[in-house]
JSON list of C-alpha atoms in Angstrom, two decimals:
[
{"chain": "A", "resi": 1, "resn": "UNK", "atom": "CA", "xyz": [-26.28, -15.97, 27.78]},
{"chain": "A", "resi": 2, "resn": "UNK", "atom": "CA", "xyz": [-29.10, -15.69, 25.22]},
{"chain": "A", "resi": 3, "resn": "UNK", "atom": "CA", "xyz": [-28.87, -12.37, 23.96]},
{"chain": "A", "resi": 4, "resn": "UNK", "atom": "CA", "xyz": [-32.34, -12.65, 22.21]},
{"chain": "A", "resi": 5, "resn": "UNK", "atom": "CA", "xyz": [-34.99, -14.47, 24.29]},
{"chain": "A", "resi": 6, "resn": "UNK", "atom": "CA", "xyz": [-38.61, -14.18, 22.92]},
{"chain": "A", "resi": 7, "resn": "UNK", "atom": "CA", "xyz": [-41.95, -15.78, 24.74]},
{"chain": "A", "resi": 8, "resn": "UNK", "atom": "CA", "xyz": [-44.03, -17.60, 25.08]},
{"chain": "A", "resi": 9, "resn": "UNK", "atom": "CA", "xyz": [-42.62, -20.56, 23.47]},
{"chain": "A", "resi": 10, "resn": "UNK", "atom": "CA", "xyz": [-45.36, -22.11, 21.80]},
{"chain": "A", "resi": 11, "resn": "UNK", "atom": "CA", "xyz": [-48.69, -21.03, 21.50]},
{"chain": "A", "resi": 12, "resn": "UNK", "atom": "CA", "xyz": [-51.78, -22.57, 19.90]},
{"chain": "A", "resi": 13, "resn": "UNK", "atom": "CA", "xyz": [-55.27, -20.33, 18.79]},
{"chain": "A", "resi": 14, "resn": "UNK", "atom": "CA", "xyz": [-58.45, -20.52, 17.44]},
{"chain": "A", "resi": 15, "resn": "UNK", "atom": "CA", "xyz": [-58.64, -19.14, 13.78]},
{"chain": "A", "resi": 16, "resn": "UNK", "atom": "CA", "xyz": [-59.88, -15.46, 13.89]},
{"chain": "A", "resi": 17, "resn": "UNK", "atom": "CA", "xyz": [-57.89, -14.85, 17.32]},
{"chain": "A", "resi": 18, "resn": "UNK", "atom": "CA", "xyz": [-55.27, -12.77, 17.77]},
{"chain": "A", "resi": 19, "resn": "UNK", "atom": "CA", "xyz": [-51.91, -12.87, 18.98]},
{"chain": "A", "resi": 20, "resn": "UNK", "atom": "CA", "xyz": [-49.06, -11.02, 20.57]},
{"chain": "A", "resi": 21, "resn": "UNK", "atom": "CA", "xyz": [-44.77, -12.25, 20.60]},
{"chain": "A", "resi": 22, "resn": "UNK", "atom": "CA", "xyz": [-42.82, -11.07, 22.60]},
{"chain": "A", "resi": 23, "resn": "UNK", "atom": "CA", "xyz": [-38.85, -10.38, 22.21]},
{"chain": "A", "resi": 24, "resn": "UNK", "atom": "CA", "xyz": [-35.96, -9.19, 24.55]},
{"chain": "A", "resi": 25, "resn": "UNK", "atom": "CA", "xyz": [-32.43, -8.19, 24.48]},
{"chain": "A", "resi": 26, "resn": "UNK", "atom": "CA", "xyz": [-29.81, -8.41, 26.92]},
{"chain": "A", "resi": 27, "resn": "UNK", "atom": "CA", "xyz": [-27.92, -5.80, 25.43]},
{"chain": "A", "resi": 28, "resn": "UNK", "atom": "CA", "xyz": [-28.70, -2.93, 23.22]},
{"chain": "A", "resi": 29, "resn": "UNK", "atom": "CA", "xyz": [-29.80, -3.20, 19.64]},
{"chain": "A", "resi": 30, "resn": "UNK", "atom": "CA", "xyz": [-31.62, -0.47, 16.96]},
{"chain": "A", "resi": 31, "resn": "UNK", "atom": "CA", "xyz": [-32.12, -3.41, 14.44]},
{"chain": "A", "resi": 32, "resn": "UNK", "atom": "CA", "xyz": [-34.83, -5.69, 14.75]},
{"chain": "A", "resi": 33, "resn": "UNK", "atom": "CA", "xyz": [-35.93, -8.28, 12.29]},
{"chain": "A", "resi": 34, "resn": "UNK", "atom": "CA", "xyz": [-39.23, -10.72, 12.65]},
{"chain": "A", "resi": 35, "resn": "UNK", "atom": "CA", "xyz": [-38.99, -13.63, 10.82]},
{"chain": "A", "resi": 36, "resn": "UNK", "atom": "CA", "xyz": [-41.27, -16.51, 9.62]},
{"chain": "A", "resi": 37, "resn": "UNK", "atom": "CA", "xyz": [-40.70, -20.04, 9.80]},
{"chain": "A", "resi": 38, "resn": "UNK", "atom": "CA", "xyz": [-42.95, -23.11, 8.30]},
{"chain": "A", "resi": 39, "resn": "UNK", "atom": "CA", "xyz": [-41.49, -26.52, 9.09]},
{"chain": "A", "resi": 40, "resn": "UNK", "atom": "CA", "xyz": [-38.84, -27.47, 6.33]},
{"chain": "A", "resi": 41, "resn": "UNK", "atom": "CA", "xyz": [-39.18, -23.87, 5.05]},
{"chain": "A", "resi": 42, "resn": "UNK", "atom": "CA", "xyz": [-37.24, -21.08, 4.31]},
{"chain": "A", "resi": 43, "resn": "UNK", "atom": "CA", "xyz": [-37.15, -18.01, 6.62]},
{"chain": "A", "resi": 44, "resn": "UNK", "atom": "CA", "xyz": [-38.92, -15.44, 5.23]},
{"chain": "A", "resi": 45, "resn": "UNK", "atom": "CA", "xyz": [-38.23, -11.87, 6.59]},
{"chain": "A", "resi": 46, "resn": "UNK", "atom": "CA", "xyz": [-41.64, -10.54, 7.93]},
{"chain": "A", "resi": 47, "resn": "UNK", "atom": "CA", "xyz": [-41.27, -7.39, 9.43]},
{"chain": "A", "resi": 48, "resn": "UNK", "atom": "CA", "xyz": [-37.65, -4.64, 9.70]},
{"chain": "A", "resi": 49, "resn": "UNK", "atom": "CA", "xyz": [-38.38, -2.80, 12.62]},
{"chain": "A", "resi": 50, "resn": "UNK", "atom": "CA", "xyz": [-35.82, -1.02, 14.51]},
{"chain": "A", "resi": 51, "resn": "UNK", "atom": "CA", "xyz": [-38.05, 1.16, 16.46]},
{"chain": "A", "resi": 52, "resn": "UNK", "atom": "CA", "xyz": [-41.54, 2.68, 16.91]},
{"chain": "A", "resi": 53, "resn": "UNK", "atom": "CA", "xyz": [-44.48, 0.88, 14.91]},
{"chain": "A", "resi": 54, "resn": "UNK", "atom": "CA", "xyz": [-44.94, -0.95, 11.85]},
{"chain": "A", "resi": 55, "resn": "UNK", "atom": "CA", "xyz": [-47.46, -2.80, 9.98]},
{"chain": "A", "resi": 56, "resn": "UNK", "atom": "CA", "xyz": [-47.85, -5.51, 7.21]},
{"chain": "A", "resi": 57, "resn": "UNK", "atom": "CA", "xyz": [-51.36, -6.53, 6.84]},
{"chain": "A", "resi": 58, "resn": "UNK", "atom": "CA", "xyz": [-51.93, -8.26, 9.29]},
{"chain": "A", "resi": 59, "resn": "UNK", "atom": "CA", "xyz": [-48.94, -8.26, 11.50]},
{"chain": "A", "resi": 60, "resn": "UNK", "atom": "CA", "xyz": [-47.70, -4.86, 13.70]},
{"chain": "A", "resi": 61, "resn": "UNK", "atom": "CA", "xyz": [-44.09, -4.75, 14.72]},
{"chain": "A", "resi": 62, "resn": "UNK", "atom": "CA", "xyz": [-43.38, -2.43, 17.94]},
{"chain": "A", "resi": 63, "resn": "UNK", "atom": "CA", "xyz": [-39.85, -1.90, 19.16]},
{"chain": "A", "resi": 64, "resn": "UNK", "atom": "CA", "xyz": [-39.13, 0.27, 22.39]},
{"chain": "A", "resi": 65, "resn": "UNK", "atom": "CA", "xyz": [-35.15, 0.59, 22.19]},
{"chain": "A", "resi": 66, "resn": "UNK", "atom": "CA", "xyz": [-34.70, 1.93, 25.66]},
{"chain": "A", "resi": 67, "resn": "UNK", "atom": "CA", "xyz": [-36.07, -1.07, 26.92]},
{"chain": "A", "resi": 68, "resn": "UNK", "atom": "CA", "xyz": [-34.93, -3.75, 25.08]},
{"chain": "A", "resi": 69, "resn": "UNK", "atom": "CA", "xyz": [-38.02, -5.05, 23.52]},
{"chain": "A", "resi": 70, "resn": "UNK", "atom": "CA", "xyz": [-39.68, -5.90, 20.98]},
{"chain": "A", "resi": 71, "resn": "UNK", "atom": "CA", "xyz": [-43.24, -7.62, 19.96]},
{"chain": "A", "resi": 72, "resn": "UNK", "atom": "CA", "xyz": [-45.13, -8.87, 16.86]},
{"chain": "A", "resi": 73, "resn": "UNK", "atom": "CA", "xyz": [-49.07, -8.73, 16.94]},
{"chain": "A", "resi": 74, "resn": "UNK", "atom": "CA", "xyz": [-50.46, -11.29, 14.82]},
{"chain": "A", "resi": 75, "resn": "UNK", "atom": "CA", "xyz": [-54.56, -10.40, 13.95]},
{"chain": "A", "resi": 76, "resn": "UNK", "atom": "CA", "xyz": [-57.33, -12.06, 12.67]},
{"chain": "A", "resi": 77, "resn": "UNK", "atom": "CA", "xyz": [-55.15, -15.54, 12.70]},
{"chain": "A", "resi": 78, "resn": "UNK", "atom": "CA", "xyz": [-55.23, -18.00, 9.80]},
{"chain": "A", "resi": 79, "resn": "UNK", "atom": "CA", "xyz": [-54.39, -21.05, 10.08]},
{"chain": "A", "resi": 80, "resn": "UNK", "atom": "CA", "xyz": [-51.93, -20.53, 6.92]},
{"chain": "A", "resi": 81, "resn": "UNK", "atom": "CA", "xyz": [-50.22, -18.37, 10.02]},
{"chain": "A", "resi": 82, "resn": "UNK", "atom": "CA", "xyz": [-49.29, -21.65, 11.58]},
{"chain": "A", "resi": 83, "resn": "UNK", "atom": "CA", "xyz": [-45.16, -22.03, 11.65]},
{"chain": "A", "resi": 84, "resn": "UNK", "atom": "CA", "xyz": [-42.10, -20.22, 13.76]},
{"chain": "A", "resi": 85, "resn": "UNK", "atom": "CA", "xyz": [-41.72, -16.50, 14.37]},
{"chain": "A", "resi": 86, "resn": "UNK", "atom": "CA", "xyz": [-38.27, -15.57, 15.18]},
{"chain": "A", "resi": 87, "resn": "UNK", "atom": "CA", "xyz": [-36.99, -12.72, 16.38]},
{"chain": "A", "resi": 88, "resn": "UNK", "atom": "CA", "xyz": [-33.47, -11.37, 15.78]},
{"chain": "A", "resi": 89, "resn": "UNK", "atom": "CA", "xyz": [-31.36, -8.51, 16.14]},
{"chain": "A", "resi": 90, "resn": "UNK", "atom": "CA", "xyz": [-27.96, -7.09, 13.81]},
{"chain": "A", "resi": 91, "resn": "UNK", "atom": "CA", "xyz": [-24.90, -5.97, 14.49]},
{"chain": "A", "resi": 92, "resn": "UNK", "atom": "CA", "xyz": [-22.17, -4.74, 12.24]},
{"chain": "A", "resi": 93, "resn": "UNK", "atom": "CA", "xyz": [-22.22, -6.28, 8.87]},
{"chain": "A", "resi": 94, "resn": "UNK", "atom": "CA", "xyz": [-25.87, -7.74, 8.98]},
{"chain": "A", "resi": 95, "resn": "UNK", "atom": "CA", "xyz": [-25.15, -10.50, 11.37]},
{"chain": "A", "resi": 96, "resn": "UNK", "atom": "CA", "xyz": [-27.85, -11.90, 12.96]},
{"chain": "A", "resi": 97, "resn": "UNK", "atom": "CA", "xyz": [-28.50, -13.16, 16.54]},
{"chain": "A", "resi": 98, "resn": "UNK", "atom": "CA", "xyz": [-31.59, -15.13, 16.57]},
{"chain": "A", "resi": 99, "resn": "UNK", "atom": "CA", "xyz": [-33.81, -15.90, 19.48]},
{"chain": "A", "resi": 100, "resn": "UNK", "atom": "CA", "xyz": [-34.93, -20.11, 19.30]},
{"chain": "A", "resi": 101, "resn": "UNK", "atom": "CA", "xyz": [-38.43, -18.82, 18.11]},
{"chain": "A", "resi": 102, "resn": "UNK", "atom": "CA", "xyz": [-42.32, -18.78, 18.95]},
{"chain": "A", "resi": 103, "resn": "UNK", "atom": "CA", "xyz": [-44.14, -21.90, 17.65]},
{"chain": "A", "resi": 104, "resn": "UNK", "atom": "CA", "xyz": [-47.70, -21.02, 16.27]},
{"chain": "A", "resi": 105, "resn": "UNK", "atom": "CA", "xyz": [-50.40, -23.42, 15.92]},
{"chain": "A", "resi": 106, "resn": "UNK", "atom": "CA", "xyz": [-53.35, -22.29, 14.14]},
{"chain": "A", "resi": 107, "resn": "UNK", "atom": "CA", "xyz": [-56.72, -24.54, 14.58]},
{"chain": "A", "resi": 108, "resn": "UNK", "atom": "CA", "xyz": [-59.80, -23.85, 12.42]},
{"chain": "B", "resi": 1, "resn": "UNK", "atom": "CA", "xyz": [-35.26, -12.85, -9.92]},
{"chain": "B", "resi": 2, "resn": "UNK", "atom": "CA", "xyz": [-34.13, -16.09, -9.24]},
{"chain": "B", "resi": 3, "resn": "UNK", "atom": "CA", "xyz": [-33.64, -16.46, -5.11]},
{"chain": "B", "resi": 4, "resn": "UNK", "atom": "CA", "xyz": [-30.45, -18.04, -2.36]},
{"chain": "B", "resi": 5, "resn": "UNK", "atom": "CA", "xyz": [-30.31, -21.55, -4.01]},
{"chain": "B", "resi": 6, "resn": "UNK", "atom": "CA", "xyz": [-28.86, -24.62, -1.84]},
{"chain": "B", "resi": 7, "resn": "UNK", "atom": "CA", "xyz": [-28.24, -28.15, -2.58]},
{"chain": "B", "resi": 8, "resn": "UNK", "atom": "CA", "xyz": [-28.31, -30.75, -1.22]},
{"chain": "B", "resi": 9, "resn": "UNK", "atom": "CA", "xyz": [-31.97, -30.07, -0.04]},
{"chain": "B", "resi": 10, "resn": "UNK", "atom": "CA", "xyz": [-30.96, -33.18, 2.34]},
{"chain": "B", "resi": 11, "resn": "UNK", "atom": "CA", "xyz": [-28.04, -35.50, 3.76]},
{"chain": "B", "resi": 12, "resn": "UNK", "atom": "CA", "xyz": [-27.80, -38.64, 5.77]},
{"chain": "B", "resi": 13, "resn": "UNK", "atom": "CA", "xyz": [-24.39, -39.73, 6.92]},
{"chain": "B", "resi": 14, "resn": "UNK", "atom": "CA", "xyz": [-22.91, -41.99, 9.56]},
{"chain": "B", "resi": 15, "resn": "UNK", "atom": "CA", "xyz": [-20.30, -40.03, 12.11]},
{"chain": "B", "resi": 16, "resn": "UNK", "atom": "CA", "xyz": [-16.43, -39.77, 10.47]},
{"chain": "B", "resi": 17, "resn": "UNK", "atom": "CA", "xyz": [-18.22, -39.24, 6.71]},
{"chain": "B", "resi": 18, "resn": "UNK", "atom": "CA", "xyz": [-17.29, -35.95, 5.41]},
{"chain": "B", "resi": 19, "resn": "UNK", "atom": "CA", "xyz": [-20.48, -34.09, 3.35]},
{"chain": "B", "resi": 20, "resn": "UNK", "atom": "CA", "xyz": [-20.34, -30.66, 1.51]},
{"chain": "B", "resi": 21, "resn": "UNK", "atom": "CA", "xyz": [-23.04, -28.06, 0.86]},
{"chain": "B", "resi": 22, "resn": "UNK", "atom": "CA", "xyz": [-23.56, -25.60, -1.51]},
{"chain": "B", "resi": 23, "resn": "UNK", "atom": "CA", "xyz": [-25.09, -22.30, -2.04]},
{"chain": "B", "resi": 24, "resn": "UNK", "atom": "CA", "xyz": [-25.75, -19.75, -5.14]},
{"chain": "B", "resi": 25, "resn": "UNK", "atom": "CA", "xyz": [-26.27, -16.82, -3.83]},
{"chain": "B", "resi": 26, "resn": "UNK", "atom": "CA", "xyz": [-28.74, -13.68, -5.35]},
{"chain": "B", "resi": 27, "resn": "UNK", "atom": "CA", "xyz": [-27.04, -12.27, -8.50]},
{"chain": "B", "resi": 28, "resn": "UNK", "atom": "CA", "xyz": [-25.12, -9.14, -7.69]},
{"chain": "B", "resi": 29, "resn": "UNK", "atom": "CA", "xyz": [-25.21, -9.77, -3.52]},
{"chain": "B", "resi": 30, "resn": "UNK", "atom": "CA", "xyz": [-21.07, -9.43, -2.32]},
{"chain": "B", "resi": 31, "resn": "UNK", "atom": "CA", "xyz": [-22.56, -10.51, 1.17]},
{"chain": "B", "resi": 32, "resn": "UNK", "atom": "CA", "xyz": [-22.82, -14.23, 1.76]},
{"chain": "B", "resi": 33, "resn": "UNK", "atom": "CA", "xyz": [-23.58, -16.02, 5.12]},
{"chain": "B", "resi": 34, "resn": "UNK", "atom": "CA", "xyz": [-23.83, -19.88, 6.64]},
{"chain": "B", "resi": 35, "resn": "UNK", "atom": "CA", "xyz": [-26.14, -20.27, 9.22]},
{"chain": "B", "resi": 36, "resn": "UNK", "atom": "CA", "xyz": [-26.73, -23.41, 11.09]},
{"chain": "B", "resi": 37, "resn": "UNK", "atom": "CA", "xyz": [-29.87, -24.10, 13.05]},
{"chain": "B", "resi": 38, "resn": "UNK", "atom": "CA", "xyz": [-30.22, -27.13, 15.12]},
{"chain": "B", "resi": 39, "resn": "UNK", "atom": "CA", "xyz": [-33.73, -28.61, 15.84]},
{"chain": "B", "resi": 40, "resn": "UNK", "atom": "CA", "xyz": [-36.30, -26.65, 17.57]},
{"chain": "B", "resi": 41, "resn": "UNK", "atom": "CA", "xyz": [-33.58, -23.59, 17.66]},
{"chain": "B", "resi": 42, "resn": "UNK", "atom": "CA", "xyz": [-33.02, -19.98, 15.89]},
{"chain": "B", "resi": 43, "resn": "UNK", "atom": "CA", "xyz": [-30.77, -20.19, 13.34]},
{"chain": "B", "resi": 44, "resn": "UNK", "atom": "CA", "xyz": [-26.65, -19.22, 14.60]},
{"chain": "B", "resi": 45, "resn": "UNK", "atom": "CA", "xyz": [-24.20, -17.64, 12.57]},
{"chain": "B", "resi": 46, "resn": "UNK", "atom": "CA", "xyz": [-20.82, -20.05, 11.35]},
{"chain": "B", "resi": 47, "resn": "UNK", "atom": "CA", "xyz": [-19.30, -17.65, 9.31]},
{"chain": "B", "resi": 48, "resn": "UNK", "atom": "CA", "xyz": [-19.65, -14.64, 6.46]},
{"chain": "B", "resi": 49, "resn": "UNK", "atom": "CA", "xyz": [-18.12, -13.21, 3.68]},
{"chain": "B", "resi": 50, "resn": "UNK", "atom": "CA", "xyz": [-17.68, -10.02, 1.73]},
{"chain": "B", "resi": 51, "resn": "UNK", "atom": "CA", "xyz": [-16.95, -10.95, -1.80]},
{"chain": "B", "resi": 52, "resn": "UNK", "atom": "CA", "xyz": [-14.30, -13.85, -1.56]},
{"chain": "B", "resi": 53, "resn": "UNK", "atom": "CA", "xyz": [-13.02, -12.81, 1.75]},
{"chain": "B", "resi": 54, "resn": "UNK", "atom": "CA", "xyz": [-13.85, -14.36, 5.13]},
{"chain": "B", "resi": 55, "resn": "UNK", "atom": "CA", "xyz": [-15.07, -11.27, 7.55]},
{"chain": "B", "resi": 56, "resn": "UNK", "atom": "CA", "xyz": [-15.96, -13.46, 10.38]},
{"chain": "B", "resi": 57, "resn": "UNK", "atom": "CA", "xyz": [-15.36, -17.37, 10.58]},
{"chain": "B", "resi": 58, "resn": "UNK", "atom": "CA", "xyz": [-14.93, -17.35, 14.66]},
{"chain": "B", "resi": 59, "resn": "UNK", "atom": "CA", "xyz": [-18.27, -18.94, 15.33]},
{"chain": "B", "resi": 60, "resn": "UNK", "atom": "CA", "xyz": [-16.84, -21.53, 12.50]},
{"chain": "B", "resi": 61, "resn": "UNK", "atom": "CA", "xyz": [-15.85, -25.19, 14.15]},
{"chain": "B", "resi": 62, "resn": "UNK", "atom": "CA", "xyz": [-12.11, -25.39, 12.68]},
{"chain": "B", "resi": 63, "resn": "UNK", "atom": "CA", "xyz": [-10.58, -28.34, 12.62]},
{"chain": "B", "resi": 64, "resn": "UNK", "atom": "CA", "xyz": [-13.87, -30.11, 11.30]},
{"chain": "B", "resi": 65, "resn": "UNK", "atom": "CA", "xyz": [-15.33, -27.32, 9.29]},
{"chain": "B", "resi": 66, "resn": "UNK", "atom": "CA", "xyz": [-14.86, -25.28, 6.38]},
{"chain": "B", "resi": 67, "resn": "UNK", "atom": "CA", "xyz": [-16.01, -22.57, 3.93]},
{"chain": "B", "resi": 68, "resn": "UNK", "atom": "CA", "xyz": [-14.51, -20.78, 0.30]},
{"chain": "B", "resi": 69, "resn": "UNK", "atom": "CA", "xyz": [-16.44, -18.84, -1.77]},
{"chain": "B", "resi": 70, "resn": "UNK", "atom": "CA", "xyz": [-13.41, -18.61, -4.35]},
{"chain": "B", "resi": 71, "resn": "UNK", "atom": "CA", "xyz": [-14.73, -16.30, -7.15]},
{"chain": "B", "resi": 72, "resn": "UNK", "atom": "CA", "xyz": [-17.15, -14.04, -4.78]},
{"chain": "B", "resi": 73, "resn": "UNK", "atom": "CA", "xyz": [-19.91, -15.53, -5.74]},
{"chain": "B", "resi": 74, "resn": "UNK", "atom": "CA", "xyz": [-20.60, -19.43, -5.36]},
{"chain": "B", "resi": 75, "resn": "UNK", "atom": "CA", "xyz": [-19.80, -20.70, -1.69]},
{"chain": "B", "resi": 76, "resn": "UNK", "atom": "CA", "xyz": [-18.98, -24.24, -0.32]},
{"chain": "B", "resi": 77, "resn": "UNK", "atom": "CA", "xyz": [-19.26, -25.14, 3.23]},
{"chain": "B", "resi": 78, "resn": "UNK", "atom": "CA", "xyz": [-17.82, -28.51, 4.24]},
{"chain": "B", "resi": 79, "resn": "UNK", "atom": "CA", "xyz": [-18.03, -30.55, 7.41]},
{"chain": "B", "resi": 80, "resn": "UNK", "atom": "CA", "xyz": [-14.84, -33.04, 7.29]},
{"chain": "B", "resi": 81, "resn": "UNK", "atom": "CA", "xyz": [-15.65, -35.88, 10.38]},
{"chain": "B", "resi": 82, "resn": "UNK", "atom": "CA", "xyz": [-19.42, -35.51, 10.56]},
{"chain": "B", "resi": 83, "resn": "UNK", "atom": "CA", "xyz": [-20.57, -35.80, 14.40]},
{"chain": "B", "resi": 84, "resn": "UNK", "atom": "CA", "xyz": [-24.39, -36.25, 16.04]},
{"chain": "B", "resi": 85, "resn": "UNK", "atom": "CA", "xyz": [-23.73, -32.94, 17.69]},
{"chain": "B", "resi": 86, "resn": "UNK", "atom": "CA", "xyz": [-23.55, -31.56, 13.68]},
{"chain": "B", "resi": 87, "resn": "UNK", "atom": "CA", "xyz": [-27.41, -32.55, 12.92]},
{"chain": "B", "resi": 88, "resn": "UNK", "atom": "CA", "xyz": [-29.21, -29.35, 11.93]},
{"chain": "B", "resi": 89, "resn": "UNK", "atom": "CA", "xyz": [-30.16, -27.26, 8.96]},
{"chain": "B", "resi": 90, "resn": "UNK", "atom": "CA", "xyz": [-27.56, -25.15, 7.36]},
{"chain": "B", "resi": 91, "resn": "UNK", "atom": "CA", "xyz": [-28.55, -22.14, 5.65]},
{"chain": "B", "resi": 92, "resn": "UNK", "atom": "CA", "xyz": [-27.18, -19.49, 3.31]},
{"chain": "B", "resi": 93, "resn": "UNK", "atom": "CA", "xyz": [-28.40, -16.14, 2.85]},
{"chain": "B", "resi": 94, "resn": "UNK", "atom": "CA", "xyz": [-27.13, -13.41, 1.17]},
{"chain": "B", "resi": 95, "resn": "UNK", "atom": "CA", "xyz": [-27.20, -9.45, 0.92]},
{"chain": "B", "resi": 96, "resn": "UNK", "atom": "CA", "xyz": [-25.65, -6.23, -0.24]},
{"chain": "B", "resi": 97, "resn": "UNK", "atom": "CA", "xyz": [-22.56, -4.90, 1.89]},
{"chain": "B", "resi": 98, "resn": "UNK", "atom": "CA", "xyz": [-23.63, -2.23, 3.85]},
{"chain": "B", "resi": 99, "resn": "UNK", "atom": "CA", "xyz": [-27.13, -2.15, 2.77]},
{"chain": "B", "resi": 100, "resn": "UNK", "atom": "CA", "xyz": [-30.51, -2.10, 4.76]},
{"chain": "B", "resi": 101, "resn": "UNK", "atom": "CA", "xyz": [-30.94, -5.19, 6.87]},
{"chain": "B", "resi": 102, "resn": "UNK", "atom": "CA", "xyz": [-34.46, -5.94, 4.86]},
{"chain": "B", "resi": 103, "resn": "UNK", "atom": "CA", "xyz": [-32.29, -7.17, 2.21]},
{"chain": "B", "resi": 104, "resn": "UNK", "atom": "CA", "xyz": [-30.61, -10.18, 3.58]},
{"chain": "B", "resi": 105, "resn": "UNK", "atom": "CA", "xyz": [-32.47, -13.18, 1.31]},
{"chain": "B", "resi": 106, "resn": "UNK", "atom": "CA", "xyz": [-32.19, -16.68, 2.94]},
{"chain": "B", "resi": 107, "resn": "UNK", "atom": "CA", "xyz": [-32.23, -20.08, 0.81]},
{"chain": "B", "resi": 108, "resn": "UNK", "atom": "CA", "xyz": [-33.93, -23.05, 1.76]},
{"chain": "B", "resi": 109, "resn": "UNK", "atom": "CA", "xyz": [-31.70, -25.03, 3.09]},
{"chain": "B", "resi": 110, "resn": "UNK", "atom": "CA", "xyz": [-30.06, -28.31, 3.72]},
{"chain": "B", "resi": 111, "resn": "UNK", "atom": "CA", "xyz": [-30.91, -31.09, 6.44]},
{"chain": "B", "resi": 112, "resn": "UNK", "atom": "CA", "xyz": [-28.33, -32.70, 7.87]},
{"chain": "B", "resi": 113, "resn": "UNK", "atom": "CA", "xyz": [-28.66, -35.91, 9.89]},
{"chain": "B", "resi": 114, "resn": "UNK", "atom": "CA", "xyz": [-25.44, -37.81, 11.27]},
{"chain": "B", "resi": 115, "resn": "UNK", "atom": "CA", "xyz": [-26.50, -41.36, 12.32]}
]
């Protein structure tokens, strides 16, 4: 079973739109990572979230623990914004359990 | 401060080769990981260590693969009979022990394409 399933898959906007991820877990977590993704890239940690809401410029993390979710809001897109968002979660000694990622496409 | 290095950046080998990757982790992190993430998939843990003990290896393929990190700081991961099924990107990433989750650092890692 996939513990971490996010949606949609892939998505493709207009630069200037915004955008919402979503993530799920099929059991409980309180640690929730967003990651970042370009093609042949490093991940790059975007947002530690492991409840409520939080903001990096232009990206708010919100994580509702009770049910299992969590999303990434992606504003004012550029197309430098283009690449993979994954979603994870931790258990004991920082392992991660990934979800296989949203695919962002970014056209001027 | 100098970041998770990894070489090979890539590797190309027919099935049966044997290949071996390696990572420098951030100075100072006790915490080291191998990740490997096939094509078009998150990344999936293989195995981690605390220093130069293994903590968890039981996601590790056994009789093919393998992983030291002798002096606790410098790690090795080796695939010995390289199969399709093995093509992906393995990546290291490394942290404090015990410490927030934000500070788990991830290297760039290496390609790996069995023919």
């Amino acid at each position: 079973e996939q513990q971490v399933q996010q949606s949609p898959a892939s998505l493709v906007l207009q630069e200037a739109e915004n955008a919402e991820l979503q993530c799920s877990f099929s059991i409980f977590t309180n640690q929730v990572q967003w990651f970042y993704q370009r093609p042949g890239g490093r991940l790059v940690s975007l947002l530690y979230n492991p409840s409520g809401t939080k903001q990096s410029g232009r990206l708010t993390s919100t994580t509702v623990i009770k049910e299992r979710r969590s999303s990434l809001h992606i504003s004012s897109s550029q197309i430098t914004d283009s690449g993979t968002y994954l979603c994870a979660k931790y258990s004991a000694g920082n392992k991660l359990t990934f979800g296989i990622g949203t695919r962002v496409l970014v056209r001027p | 401060e100098a970041g998770v290095t990894q070489s090979p950046r890539y590797a190309v080998l027919q099935e049966g080769q044997a290949v071996s990757f390696w990572c420098d982790p951030i100075s100072g992190h006790d915490t080291l990981y191998w990740y490997q993430q096939p094509r078009d998939q998150g990344p999936q843990l293989l195995v981690y260590f605390r220093d130069e003990a293994v903590i968890d290896n039981s996601q590790l393929p056994s009789d093919r693969f393998s992983a030291v990190r002798p002096k606790g700081t410098n790690s090795t991961l080796k695939i010995q009979s390289a199969k399709q099924g093995d093509t992906a990107t393995y990546l290291c990433a490394s942290s404090f022990w015990g410490s927030s989750a934000e500070t788990l650092y991830f290297g760039s890692g290496t390609r790996l394409t069995v023919l």
